[in-house]
Short mmCIF file of C-alpha atoms in Angstrom, two decimals:
data_model
loop_
_atom_site.label_atom_id
_atom_site.label_comp_id
_atom_site.label_asym_id
_atom_site.label_seq_id
_atom_site.Cartn_x
_atom_site.Cartn_y
_atom_site.Cartn_z
CA UNK A 1333 -20.89 -35.02 3.40
CA UNK A 1334 -19.23 -32.17 5.28
CA UNK A 1335 -16.31 -30.43 3.62
CA UNK A 1336 -13.41 -28.36 4.91
CA UNK A 1337 -12.07 -25.43 2.84
CA UNK A 1338 -8.31 -25.26 2.43
CA UNK A 1339 -7.09 -21.83 1.36
CA UNK A 1340 -3.71 -20.41 0.44
CA UNK A 1341 -3.04 -16.80 -0.49
CA UNK A 1342 -0.51 -15.04 -2.70
CA UNK A 1343 -0.36 -11.44 -1.52
CA UNK A 1344 1.38 -8.85 -3.69
CA UNK A 1345 2.46 -5.55 -2.13
CA UNK A 1346 3.96 -2.67 -4.09
CA UNK A 1347 7.00 -1.33 -2.25
CA UNK A 1348 7.27 2.36 -1.44
CA UNK A 1349 10.49 3.00 -3.32
CA UNK A 1350 10.82 6.20 -5.34
CA UNK A 1351 12.15 4.38 -8.39
CA UNK A 1352 11.44 1.05 -10.06
CA UNK A 1353 13.11 -2.22 -9.25
CA UNK A 1354 15.56 -2.35 -12.19
CA UNK A 1355 15.69 1.23 -13.52
CA UNK A 1356 15.45 4.86 -12.45
CA UNK A 1357 11.86 5.49 -13.60
CA UNK A 1358 9.45 6.96 -11.06
CA UNK A 1359 6.96 4.72 -9.25
CA UNK A 1360 4.53 7.60 -8.61
CA UNK A 1361 0.90 6.61 -9.13
CA UNK A 1362 -1.48 8.42 -11.48
CA UNK A 1363 0.93 9.75 -14.12
CA UNK A 1364 -0.02 10.24 -17.76
CA UNK A 1365 -0.10 6.92 -19.62
CA UNK A 1366 3.33 5.61 -20.66
CA UNK A 1367 5.34 8.54 -19.25
CA UNK A 1368 7.19 6.65 -16.50
CA UNK A 1369 8.95 4.30 -18.89
CA UNK A 1370 12.41 3.70 -20.30
CA UNK A 1371 14.20 1.05 -22.41
CA UNK A 1372 14.81 -1.11 -19.31
CA UNK A 1373 11.26 -1.37 -17.98
CA UNK A 1374 9.80 -1.74 -21.47
CA UNK A 1375 12.22 -4.54 -22.32
CA UNK A 1376 14.09 -2.97 -25.23
CA UNK A 1377 16.92 -5.04 -26.78
CA UNK A 1378 20.26 -4.44 -25.09
CA UNK A 1379 18.81 -2.64 -22.05
CA UNK A 1380 20.33 -4.01 -18.85
CA UNK A 1381 18.60 -4.07 -15.43
CA UNK A 1382 20.27 -2.97 -12.19
CA UNK A 1383 18.64 -4.16 -8.95
CA UNK A 1384 17.36 -1.43 -6.61
CA UNK A 1385 19.03 -2.05 -3.22
CA UNK A 1386 16.05 -0.58 -1.34
CA UNK A 1387 13.84 -3.39 -2.70
CA UNK A 1388 16.07 -6.00 -1.07
CA UNK A 1389 16.11 -4.00 2.17
CA UNK A 1390 12.30 -3.74 2.32
CA UNK A 1391 11.75 -7.40 1.41
CA UNK A 1392 14.12 -8.51 4.17
CA UNK A 1393 12.36 -6.20 6.67
CA UNK A 1394 9.06 -7.94 5.97
CA UNK A 1395 10.80 -11.27 6.39
CA UNK A 1396 12.22 -10.33 9.79
CA UNK A 1397 8.86 -8.95 10.95
CA UNK A 1398 7.10 -12.19 10.00
CA UNK A 1399 9.63 -14.57 11.61
CA UNK A 1400 11.09 -15.75 8.28
CA UNK A 1401 14.54 -17.07 7.60
CA UNK A 1402 16.23 -14.39 5.53
CA UNK A 1403 18.48 -15.98 2.92
CA UNK A 1404 21.67 -13.95 3.09
CA UNK A 1405 22.55 -15.04 -0.44
CA UNK A 1406 19.82 -15.10 -3.08
CA UNK A 1407 19.36 -14.51 -6.79
CA UNK A 1408 16.94 -13.29 -9.45
CA UNK A 1409 15.23 -15.60 -11.95
CA UNK A 1410 13.35 -15.22 -15.19
CA UNK A 1411 9.75 -16.43 -15.19
CA UNK A 1412 8.78 -16.94 -18.81
CA UNK A 1413 5.25 -16.26 -19.99
CA UNK A 1414 3.56 -13.89 -22.37
CA UNK A 1415 0.94 -11.31 -21.53
CA UNK A 1416 0.36 -8.13 -23.54
CA UNK A 1417 1.17 -5.92 -20.54
CA UNK A 1418 4.57 -7.60 -19.97
CA UNK A 1419 6.75 -6.33 -22.84
CA UNK A 1420 9.79 -8.54 -22.18
CA UNK A 1421 7.63 -11.72 -22.39
CA UNK A 1422 9.23 -12.73 -19.09
CA UNK A 1423 9.11 -11.43 -15.54
CA UNK A 1424 12.16 -11.04 -13.33
CA UNK A 1425 11.24 -12.75 -10.08
CA UNK A 1426 12.75 -15.32 -7.71
CA UNK A 1427 12.31 -19.08 -7.89
CA UNK A 1428 14.23 -21.64 -5.85
CA UNK A 1429 16.14 -19.23 -3.59
CA UNK A 1430 13.74 -16.49 -2.47
CA UNK A 1431 14.94 -13.80 -0.11
CA UNK A 1432 12.71 -15.04 2.75
CA UNK A 1433 11.29 -18.44 3.70
CA UNK A 1434 9.32 -20.24 6.41
CA UNK A 1435 7.76 -17.42 8.43
CA UNK A 1436 4.36 -16.90 10.04
CA UNK A 1437 1.91 -14.34 11.36
CA UNK A 1438 -0.37 -14.70 14.37
CA UNK A 1439 -3.82 -13.13 14.62
CA UNK A 1440 -7.26 -13.73 16.11
CA UNK A 1441 -10.65 -14.60 14.65
CA UNK A 1442 -13.56 -14.14 17.07
CA UNK A 1443 -11.13 -14.30 19.98
CA UNK A 1444 -9.52 -17.55 18.80
CA UNK A 1445 -5.75 -17.45 18.09
CA UNK A 1446 -4.70 -18.41 14.56
CA UNK A 1447 -1.34 -18.84 12.86
CA UNK A 1448 -0.73 -18.79 9.11
CA UNK A 1449 2.68 -19.81 7.84
CA UNK A 1450 4.53 -18.19 4.97
CA UNK A 1451 6.14 -20.56 2.50
CA UNK A 1452 8.17 -17.72 1.01
CA UNK A 1453 8.48 -14.00 0.42
CA UNK A 1454 10.23 -12.92 -2.76
CA UNK A 1455 10.73 -9.72 -4.72
CA UNK A 1456 9.76 -9.25 -8.35
CA UNK A 1457 8.73 -6.65 -10.90
CA UNK A 1458 5.11 -5.73 -11.59
CA UNK A 1459 3.55 -5.94 -15.04
CA UNK A 1460 1.78 -3.11 -16.87
CA UNK A 1461 -1.94 -2.52 -17.00
CA UNK A 1462 -4.55 -2.99 -19.71
CA UNK A 1463 -7.02 -0.11 -20.00
CA UNK A 1464 -10.22 -1.22 -21.70
CA UNK A 1465 -12.40 1.38 -23.41
CA UNK A 1466 -15.54 0.17 -25.15
CA UNK A 1467 -15.49 1.29 -28.74
CA UNK A 1468 -11.88 2.46 -28.66
CA UNK A 1469 -10.19 -0.87 -27.98
CA UNK A 1470 -7.55 -1.53 -25.32
CA UNK A 1471 -4.55 0.59 -24.38
CA UNK A 1472 -1.50 -0.87 -22.63
CA UNK A 1473 -0.07 1.41 -19.92
CA UNK A 1474 3.51 0.41 -19.13
CA UNK A 1475 3.94 2.88 -16.23
CA UNK A 1476 3.49 0.05 -13.74
CA UNK A 1477 6.03 -2.21 -15.48
CA UNK A 1478 8.99 -2.62 -13.17
CA UNK A 1479 7.31 -1.24 -10.05
CA UNK A 1480 8.79 -3.38 -7.24
CA UNK A 1481 6.63 -5.97 -5.52
CA UNK A 1482 7.04 -8.46 -2.77
CA UNK A 1483 4.94 -11.59 -3.14
CA UNK A 1484 4.02 -13.36 0.09
CA UNK A 1485 2.95 -16.96 -0.44
CA UNK A 1486 1.23 -18.77 2.42
CA UNK A 1487 0.98 -22.42 3.28
CA UNK A 1488 -2.55 -23.84 2.95
CA UNK A 1489 -3.29 -22.99 6.59
CA UNK A 1490 -6.50 -20.97 6.15
CA UNK A 1491 -9.85 -22.70 6.55
CA UNK A 1492 -12.50 -20.00 6.18
CA UNK A 1493 -13.19 -16.73 4.41
CA UNK A 1494 -13.18 -14.94 7.77
CA UNK A 1495 -9.70 -16.27 8.57
CA UNK A 1496 -8.47 -15.11 5.17
CA UNK A 1497 -9.79 -11.59 5.73
CA UNK A 1498 -8.22 -11.29 9.19
CA UNK A 1499 -4.92 -12.62 7.87
CA UNK A 1500 -4.93 -10.04 5.08
CA UNK A 1501 -5.68 -7.25 7.56
CA UNK A 1502 -2.74 -8.41 9.69
CA UNK A 1503 -0.39 -8.40 6.69
CA UNK A 1504 -1.58 -4.93 5.68
CA UNK A 1505 -1.05 -3.56 9.19
CA UNK A 1506 2.43 -5.08 9.37
CA UNK A 1507 3.38 -3.50 6.03
CA UNK A 1508 2.18 -0.11 7.25
CA UNK A 1509 4.14 -0.44 10.53
CA UNK A 1510 7.30 -1.20 8.56
CA UNK A 1511 6.53 1.76 6.25
CA UNK A 1512 7.47 -0.24 3.17
CA UNK A 1513 4.09 -0.04 1.38
CA UNK A 1514 1.47 2.72 1.32
CA UNK A 1515 -1.28 0.04 1.50
CA UNK A 1516 -3.65 1.99 -0.78
CA UNK A 1517 -5.80 -0.79 -2.17
CA UNK A 1518 -7.70 1.63 -4.41
CA UNK A 1519 -4.38 2.20 -6.24
CA UNK A 1520 -3.54 -1.50 -6.38
CA UNK A 1521 -0.78 -1.26 -3.76
CA UNK A 1522 -1.96 -4.54 -2.24
CA UNK A 1523 -3.52 -7.30 -4.30
CA UNK A 1524 -4.03 -10.96 -3.68
CA UNK A 1525 -4.63 -14.16 -5.60
CA UNK A 1526 -6.56 -16.84 -3.78
CA UNK A 1527 -6.09 -20.61 -4.04
CA UNK A 1528 -9.09 -22.61 -2.85
CA UNK A 1529 -9.75 -26.33 -2.51
CA UNK A 1530 -12.13 -28.39 -0.42
CA UNK A 1531 -11.75 -31.84 1.14
CA UNK A 1532 -13.93 -34.14 3.24
CA UNK A 1533 -13.92 -33.05 6.87
CA UNK A 1534 -11.23 -34.95 8.76
CA UNK A 1535 -9.19 -35.80 5.67
CA UNK A 1536 -5.53 -34.77 5.51
CA UNK A 1537 -5.35 -35.01 1.71
CA UNK A 1538 -5.50 -31.76 -0.23
CA UNK A 1539 -8.14 -31.34 -2.92
CA UNK A 1540 -7.61 -29.88 -6.39
CA UNK A 1541 -6.98 -26.17 -6.05
CA UNK A 1542 -8.50 -23.37 -8.07
CA UNK A 1543 -6.84 -19.96 -8.31
CA UNK A 1544 -8.86 -16.74 -8.37
CA UNK A 1545 -7.57 -13.41 -9.65
CA UNK A 1546 -8.90 -9.84 -9.96
CA UNK A 1547 -9.57 -9.51 -6.21
CA UNK A 1548 -9.27 -5.84 -5.32
CA UNK A 1549 -10.23 -5.65 -1.64
CA UNK A 1550 -10.17 -7.79 1.47
CA UNK A 1551 -13.96 -7.87 1.65
CA UNK A 1552 -13.98 -8.99 -2.01
CA UNK A 1553 -11.55 -11.77 -1.06
CA UNK A 1554 -13.97 -12.90 1.63
CA UNK A 1555 -16.87 -12.95 -0.83
CA UNK A 1556 -14.81 -14.66 -3.54
CA UNK A 1557 -13.68 -17.43 -1.20
CA UNK A 1558 -17.20 -18.06 0.08
CA UNK A 1559 -18.49 -18.32 -3.49
CA UNK A 1560 -15.72 -20.65 -4.68
CA UNK A 1561 -16.01 -22.97 -1.66
CA UNK A 1562 -19.74 -23.34 -2.29
CA UNK A 1563 -19.18 -23.83 -6.02
CA UNK A 1564 -16.67 -26.63 -5.46
CA UNK A 1565 -18.90 -28.37 -2.93
CA UNK A 1566 -21.81 -28.23 -5.39
CA UNK A 1567 -19.63 -29.75 -8.14
CA UNK A 1568 -18.49 -32.60 -5.89
CA UNK A 1569 -21.97 -33.26 -4.53
CA UNK A 1570 -23.24 -33.62 -8.10
CA UNK A 1571 -20.53 -36.21 -8.86
CA UNK A 1572 -18.25 -33.89 -10.81
CA UNK A 1573 -14.52 -33.21 -10.54
CA UNK A 1574 -12.70 -30.01 -9.70
CA UNK A 1575 -10.39 -28.87 -12.50
CA UNK A 1576 -7.14 -27.07 -11.71
CA UNK A 1577 -7.65 -23.70 -13.37
CA UNK A 1578 -7.50 -19.96 -12.92
CA UNK A 1579 -10.82 -18.13 -12.57
CA UNK A 1580 -11.58 -14.42 -12.66
CA UNK A 1581 -13.63 -12.97 -9.80
CA UNK A 1582 -16.34 -10.47 -10.80
CA UNK A 1583 -17.27 -8.70 -7.58
CA UNK A 1584 -20.13 -6.73 -9.14
CA UNK A 1585 -21.83 -9.95 -10.21
CA UNK A 1586 -20.76 -11.96 -7.18
CA UNK A 1587 -19.40 -14.87 -9.21
CA UNK A 1588 -16.28 -16.09 -10.98
CA UNK A 1589 -15.56 -17.42 -14.45
CA UNK A 1590 -12.82 -19.48 -16.10
CA UNK A 1591 -9.80 -17.56 -17.42
CA UNK A 1592 -7.36 -20.35 -18.31
CA UNK A 1593 -5.99 -23.69 -17.16
CA UNK A 1594 -3.66 -23.24 -14.21
CA UNK A 1595 0.06 -23.27 -14.90
CA UNK A 1596 2.54 -25.18 -12.75
CA UNK A 1597 6.08 -24.02 -11.96
CA UNK A 1598 7.57 -26.06 -14.83
CA UNK A 1599 5.36 -24.20 -17.30
CA UNK A 1600 7.21 -20.97 -16.52
CA UNK A 1601 10.66 -22.41 -17.45
CA UNK A 1602 12.48 -20.55 -14.67
CA UNK A 1603 16.21 -19.97 -15.01
CA UNK A 1604 18.67 -17.57 -13.30
CA UNK A 1605 18.63 -14.13 -14.87
CA UNK A 1606 21.97 -13.79 -16.69
CA UNK A 1607 21.97 -9.98 -16.44
CA UNK A 1608 21.76 -9.76 -12.63
CA UNK A 1609 24.34 -10.76 -10.04
CA UNK A 1610 23.48 -12.64 -6.87
CA UNK A 1611 22.48 -10.60 -3.80
CA UNK A 1612 24.42 -10.94 -0.56
CA UNK A 1613 23.21 -9.42 2.72
CA UNK A 1614 26.24 -9.04 4.99
CA UNK A 1615 26.17 -8.85 8.79
CA UNK A 1616 26.20 -5.04 8.96
CA UNK A 1617 23.30 -4.75 6.53
CA UNK A 1618 21.34 -7.43 8.38
CA UNK A 1619 21.86 -5.64 11.70
CA UNK A 1620 20.58 -2.42 10.16
CA UNK A 1621 17.44 -4.17 8.86
CA UNK A 1622 16.74 -5.78 12.24
CA UNK A 1623 17.23 -2.45 14.05
CA UNK A 1624 14.48 -0.84 11.97
CA UNK A 1625 11.71 -3.23 13.07
CA UNK A 1626 9.31 -1.31 15.35
CA UNK A 1627 7.10 -2.81 18.04
CA UNK A 1628 4.52 -4.62 15.93
CA UNK A 1629 0.72 -4.46 16.21
CA UNK A 1630 0.17 -7.72 18.12
CA UNK A 1631 2.55 -6.57 20.86
CA UNK A 1632 0.99 -3.11 21.09
CA UNK A 1633 -2.50 -4.63 21.21
CA UNK A 1634 -1.58 -6.71 24.27
CA UNK A 1635 0.22 -3.78 25.92
CA UNK A 1636 -2.71 -1.39 25.49
CA UNK A 1637 -5.02 -3.84 27.24
CA UNK A 1638 -2.59 -4.60 30.07
CA UNK A 1639 -0.97 -1.20 30.71
CA UNK A 1640 -3.68 1.30 29.75
CA UNK A 1641 -6.75 -0.79 30.54
CA UNK A 1642 -8.35 -0.51 27.12
CA UNK A 1643 -11.04 -2.91 25.98
CA UNK A 1644 -9.93 -5.40 23.26
CA UNK A 1645 -11.95 -3.57 20.59
CA UNK A 1646 -10.38 -0.24 21.52
CA UNK A 1647 -6.89 -1.73 21.60
CA UNK A 1648 -7.47 -3.31 18.19
CA UNK A 1649 -8.54 -0.03 16.60
CA UNK A 1650 -5.45 1.76 17.90
CA UNK A 1651 -2.92 -1.00 17.22
CA UNK A 1652 -4.24 -1.50 13.69
CA UNK A 1653 -3.13 2.04 12.78
CA UNK A 1654 0.59 2.74 12.94
CA UNK A 1655 0.03 6.51 13.02
CA UNK A 1656 -2.60 6.35 15.78
CA UNK A 1657 -0.50 3.93 17.81
CA UNK A 1658 2.53 6.23 17.54
CA UNK A 1659 0.41 9.25 18.51
CA UNK A 1660 -0.77 7.39 21.61
CA UNK A 1661 2.67 6.08 22.59
CA UNK A 1662 4.39 9.43 22.01
CA UNK A 1663 1.78 11.16 24.15
CA UNK A 1664 1.97 8.59 26.95
CA UNK A 1665 5.79 8.81 26.96
CA UNK A 1666 5.53 12.50 27.99
CA UNK A 1667 4.00 11.33 31.29
CA UNK A 1668 1.96 14.53 31.71
CA UNK A 1669 -1.66 13.40 31.31
CA UNK A 1670 -3.67 10.22 31.81
CA UNK A 1671 -2.94 7.63 29.10
CA UNK A 1672 -6.60 6.61 28.92
CA UNK A 1673 -7.53 10.23 28.19
CA UNK A 1674 -5.16 10.31 25.20
CA UNK A 1675 -6.58 7.02 23.93
CA UNK A 1676 -10.16 8.26 24.31
CA UNK A 1677 -9.48 11.42 22.29
CA UNK A 1678 -7.85 9.35 19.51
CA UNK A 1679 -10.69 6.82 19.47
CA UNK A 1680 -13.42 9.47 19.42
CA UNK A 1681 -12.93 13.00 18.12
CA UNK A 1682 -9.65 12.42 16.30
CA UNK A 1683 -10.91 9.32 14.47
CA UNK A 1684 -14.18 11.06 13.61
CA UNK A 1685 -12.39 14.06 12.12
CA UNK A 1686 -10.11 11.86 10.02
CA UNK A 1687 -13.02 9.70 8.80
CA UNK A 1688 -15.18 12.71 7.96
CA UNK A 1689 -12.37 14.41 6.05
CA UNK A 1690 -10.99 11.23 4.46
CA UNK A 1691 -7.53 12.00 5.84
CA UNK A 1692 -4.67 10.17 7.51
CA UNK A 1693 -2.97 11.59 10.60
CA UNK A 1694 0.15 12.30 8.55
CA UNK A 1695 -1.96 14.57 6.33
CA UNK A 1696 -2.73 16.88 9.30
CA UNK A 1697 -0.71 19.15 11.59
CA UNK A 1698 -1.66 17.41 14.82
CA UNK A 1699 1.26 16.27 17.00
CA UNK A 1700 1.39 14.28 20.21
CA UNK A 1701 2.87 17.26 22.07
CA UNK A 1702 -0.02 19.55 21.12
CA UNK A 1703 -2.62 16.89 21.91
CA UNK A 1704 -1.10 16.48 25.37
CA UNK A 1705 -1.02 20.28 25.83
CA UNK A 1706 -4.75 20.41 25.09
CA UNK A 1707 -5.66 17.52 27.41
CA UNK A 1708 -3.55 19.07 30.17
CA UNK A 1709 -5.56 22.30 29.95
CA UNK A 1710 -8.78 20.28 30.24
CA UNK A 1711 -7.49 18.34 33.27
CA UNK A 1712 -6.48 21.64 34.93
CA UNK A 1713 -9.98 23.05 34.20
CA UNK A 1714 -8.43 25.85 32.14
CA UNK A 1715 -10.75 24.90 29.25
CA UNK A 1716 -13.80 22.66 29.07
CA UNK A 1717 -14.09 19.41 27.18
CA UNK A 1718 -16.32 21.10 24.61
CA UNK A 1719 -13.75 23.85 24.18
CA UNK A 1720 -11.17 21.13 23.64
CA UNK A 1721 -13.12 19.91 20.62
CA UNK A 1722 -12.84 23.39 19.09
CA UNK A 1723 -9.13 23.53 19.86
CA UNK A 1724 -8.61 20.10 18.27
CA UNK A 1725 -9.99 21.24 14.92
CA UNK A 1726 -7.47 24.08 14.87
CA UNK A 1727 -4.65 21.70 15.81
CA UNK A 1728 -5.49 19.59 12.75
CA UNK A 1729 -5.51 22.57 10.42
CA UNK A 1730 -2.98 25.13 11.74
CA UNK A 1731 0.49 25.30 13.26
CA UNK A 1732 -0.72 27.48 16.16
CA UNK A 1733 0.06 26.45 19.73
CA UNK A 1734 -2.74 25.32 22.04
CA UNK A 1735 -2.38 28.44 24.19
CA UNK A 1736 -2.58 30.70 21.13
CA UNK A 1737 -5.74 28.93 19.91
CA UNK A 1738 -7.39 29.17 23.33
CA UNK A 1739 -6.57 32.89 23.49
CA UNK A 1740 -7.67 33.57 19.91
CA UNK A 1741 -11.02 31.80 20.35
CA UNK A 1742 -11.59 33.10 23.88
CA UNK A 1743 -12.03 29.61 25.30
CA UNK A 1744 -10.37 30.01 28.71
CA UNK A 1745 -12.73 28.69 31.36
CA UNK A 1746 -13.94 30.88 34.25
CA UNK A 1747 -13.00 29.06 37.47
CA UNK A 1748 -13.06 31.97 39.89
CA UNK A 1749 -15.34 30.79 42.72
CA UNK A 1750 -16.60 34.26 43.53
CA UNK A 1751 -17.54 34.99 39.92
CA UNK A 1752 -19.26 31.61 39.55
CA UNK A 1753 -21.18 32.07 42.84
CA UNK A 1754 -22.46 35.45 41.67
CA UNK A 1755 -23.61 33.91 38.38
CA UNK A 1756 -25.34 31.03 40.25
CA UNK A 1757 -27.18 33.45 42.51
CA UNK A 1758 -28.42 35.46 39.51
CA UNK A 1759 -29.65 32.33 37.67
CA UNK A 1760 -31.46 31.02 40.77
CA UNK A 1761 -33.13 34.39 41.32
CA UNK A 1762 -34.28 34.46 37.69
CA UNK A 1763 -35.71 30.91 37.75
CA UNK A 1764 -37.88 30.51 40.90
CA UNK A 1765 -40.03 27.75 39.32
CA UNK A 1766 -37.01 25.51 38.68
CA UNK A 1767 -35.81 26.18 42.22
CA UNK A 1768 -39.23 25.19 43.57
CA UNK A 1769 -39.26 22.05 41.41
CA UNK A 1770 -35.85 21.03 42.78
CA UNK A 1771 -36.90 21.72 46.38
CA UNK A 1772 -40.07 19.72 45.70
CA UNK A 1773 -38.04 16.60 44.82
CA UNK A 1774 -37.50 17.01 41.07
CA UNK A 1775 -33.74 16.67 41.25
CA UNK A 1776 -33.37 16.70 37.44
CA UNK A 1777 -34.34 20.37 37.52
CA UNK A 1778 -30.71 21.11 38.31
CA UNK A 1779 -29.79 20.18 34.74
CA UNK A 1780 -31.82 23.14 33.43
CA UNK A 1781 -30.19 25.45 35.95
CA UNK A 1782 -26.69 24.27 34.97
CA UNK A 1783 -27.55 24.98 31.34
CA UNK A 1784 -28.71 28.50 32.23
CA UNK A 1785 -25.47 29.12 34.13
CA UNK A 1786 -23.41 27.93 31.14
CA UNK A 1787 -25.47 30.16 28.85
CA UNK A 1788 -25.01 33.15 31.14
CA UNK A 1789 -21.25 32.54 31.20
CA UNK A 1790 -21.21 32.23 27.38
CA UNK A 1791 -19.90 28.69 27.75
CA UNK A 1792 -16.84 29.72 29.73
CA UNK A 1793 -18.02 28.71 33.18
CA UNK A 1794 -16.35 25.71 34.79
CA UNK A 1795 -19.15 23.10 34.61
CA UNK A 1796 -17.81 21.11 37.57
CA UNK A 1797 -17.69 24.23 39.77
CA UNK A 1798 -21.11 25.36 38.56
CA UNK A 1799 -22.60 21.99 39.53
CA UNK A 1800 -20.97 22.05 42.94
CA UNK A 1801 -22.01 25.62 43.79
CA UNK A 1802 -25.53 25.13 42.45
CA UNK A 1803 -26.03 22.00 44.58
CA UNK A 1804 -24.58 23.70 47.65
CA UNK A 1805 -26.67 26.87 47.23
CA UNK A 1806 -29.90 24.96 46.54
CA UNK A 1807 -29.42 22.82 49.67
CA UNK A 1808 -28.95 25.96 51.75
CA UNK A 1809 -32.11 27.64 50.43
#
């Protein structure tokens, strides 16, 4: 029998607020254990939470960007369960009235358009973290308690591991465009739980779902889904039944294992949090949120193909990075150099530098204005393309202007026709064999002569002019 996977995702994103969701403790990552804590986030008796307004703002922004209905009146609820890293023994979340509902994101898998619907987006507080040390037991770090999250819950619209991975990439890119999450997966800024079931191909009845936790990357999600789909099919083919449960994914071993039976909503005994008032988003606040939504990646992707003439792969690379897309758009808006030239520099040398150094654009000193200044000098033949590569490194690392860098490094190109002609004549006189080879039909000999001219000019000769004058002089000999 053929089976169809049915997959739903619960994506958690830590919001980039400076303080926690219900107190003034810092959200900074990497602090000494249990130093970013207070009576509120550690659940001390009598400590009262106060909702961080920025959390509501960011959650609503994600809702608008993903075509959700934003509930202008919503509330906070207590979700009751006990884990050792949740000191209150309940989590403040949202239940029946989340801030956002019924949205969707569009994306492509192998050129095929896909749409995954959001059931809801709600805000909640994060739990702490258990630090296991063999021989020394387990330490509970409460620094993460109260860090604000949004949880994005999809409908069961995903039908392959590849679709799940592309969906997650789309969500990550959208978060980065909105600048509401730093998207550093290595720090746990984005995490996801995966719900997987299988059903006979063609059936419209959902199978029993299994939840998987401890998935720390999108590629791990892809592997975990593939494993679980195959595991469920094997169980059914052997006459067994799928049990609703939560399983822990072990990426190093490439398998999962049972953690506990899966809870349903009634098991959490939700009720409205008595310490927090309802949240109302008025018209002025809603207008502000909507005004902050930038052009999103799917729109930029289509525009780069249509307006700049980029290939789909090139457009995807640029539109997937908010910083690179802004660098391109800011440079194009100056209307001084060819848009394709800006894109090519970002796709090649700029991306290589960032990858080699492990940096983001925002970590460097490069600006769109300086990039355009450099390309303009290349298009005017003031400097060569190779010289531009040297200038670019300085633009990443210093605040110097392009002209100052060119002057300091002595990179200005020699384009004086008389000076170049004299240099060509000297190189031809010094290399009679190459001249004879060229005259004898070995046209590739000109490459050697161009190289000798560039060497004689110490790399400053205009290559285009050298080629032209060499060809002209050789034909006249």
